[in-house]
Amino acid sequence: MLLQAGVREQALLAEELCLGNNGGNFSWATEHSEREKLWKARHNCWYAVKAQYPGKHAYSTDVVVPISCLPETIVRCGELADSMRVPAPIVGHVGDGNFHCFC
């Protein structure tokens, strides 16, 4: 029960950080079936990004940072992609400080 309370607290903090930094569509789940749906949606983002650029190669990064550093790290990734003129959508399971930048 204590572990679940800690996970909930972390998820709420991640949601607050996301929304406070112009993030969008924050979702989290505790039930296995709901977690599976979220994983599938996140996984399918890769194919949606690739479909936007037929004939191009795509790469996915795997970035893990302390949750307290998450907002500035995501912003910096976006800035770097913009400065290089590289489309790079960011998708993640940020409740644990992990995200993926597709480019």
PDB file of N, CA and C in Angstrom, residues 19 22 27 30 46 58 60 66 81 88 95:
ATOM      1  N   LEU A  19       2.018  19.623 -17.065  1.00  0.00           N
ATOM      2  CA  LEU A  19       1.013  20.647 -17.343  1.00  0.00           C
ATOM      3  C   LEU A  19       1.552  22.051 -17.090  1.00  0.00           C
ATOM      4  N   ASN A  22       3.563  23.470 -20.243  1.00  0.00           N
ATOM      5  CA  ASN A  22       2.877  23.401 -21.540  1.00  0.00           C
ATOM      6  C   ASN A  22       2.913  22.008 -22.163  1.00  0.00           C
ATOM      7  N   SER A  27      -1.439  11.141 -19.186  1.00  0.00           N
ATOM      8  CA  SER A  27      -2.308  10.043 -18.749  1.00  0.00           C
ATOM      9  C   SER A  27      -1.495   9.067 -17.917  1.00  0.00           C
ATOM     10  N   THR A  30      -3.282   2.767 -13.054  1.00  0.00           N
ATOM     11  CA  THR A  30      -2.850   1.821 -12.032  1.00  0.00           C
ATOM     12  C   THR A  30      -3.247   0.388 -12.372  1.00  0.00           C
ATOM     13  N   TRP A  46       5.582   5.762 -32.443  1.00  0.00           N
ATOM     14  CA  TRP A  46       6.762   5.543 -33.292  1.00  0.00           C
ATOM     15  C   TRP A  46       6.350   5.348 -34.741  1.00  0.00           C
ATOM     16  N   ALA A  58      14.451   6.729 -39.303  1.00  0.00           N
ATOM     17  CA  ALA A  58      14.038   7.326 -38.037  1.00  0.00           C
ATOM     18  C   ALA A  58      14.858   6.725 -36.899  1.00  0.00           C
ATOM     19  N   SER A  60      15.168   6.662 -32.424  1.00  0.00           N
ATOM     20  CA  SER A  60      14.529   6.943 -31.150  1.00  0.00           C
ATOM     21  C   SER A  60      15.590   7.006 -30.063  1.00  0.00           C
ATOM     22  N   PRO A  66      16.498  12.507 -13.529  1.00  0.00           N
ATOM     23  CA  PRO A  66      15.693  12.664 -12.320  1.00  0.00           C
ATOM     24  C   PRO A  66      14.444  13.492 -12.646  1.00  0.00           C
ATOM     25  N   ALA A  81      16.439  20.145 -31.263  1.00  0.00           N
ATOM     26  CA  ALA A  81      15.818  19.670 -32.500  1.00  0.00           C
ATOM     27  C   ALA A  81      15.427  20.852 -33.384  1.00  0.00           C
ATOM     28  N   ALA A  88      11.205  16.313 -34.221  1.00  0.00           N
ATOM     29  CA  ALA A  88      11.544  15.379 -33.147  1.00  0.00           C
ATOM     30  C   ALA A  88      10.450  15.339 -32.084  1.00  0.00           C
ATOM     31  N   GLY A  95       6.539   9.625 -15.826  1.00  0.00           N
ATOM     32  CA  GLY A  95       6.346   9.440 -14.394  1.00  0.00           C
ATOM     33  C   GLY A  95       7.571   8.838 -13.725  1.00  0.00           C
TER      34      GLY A  95
END
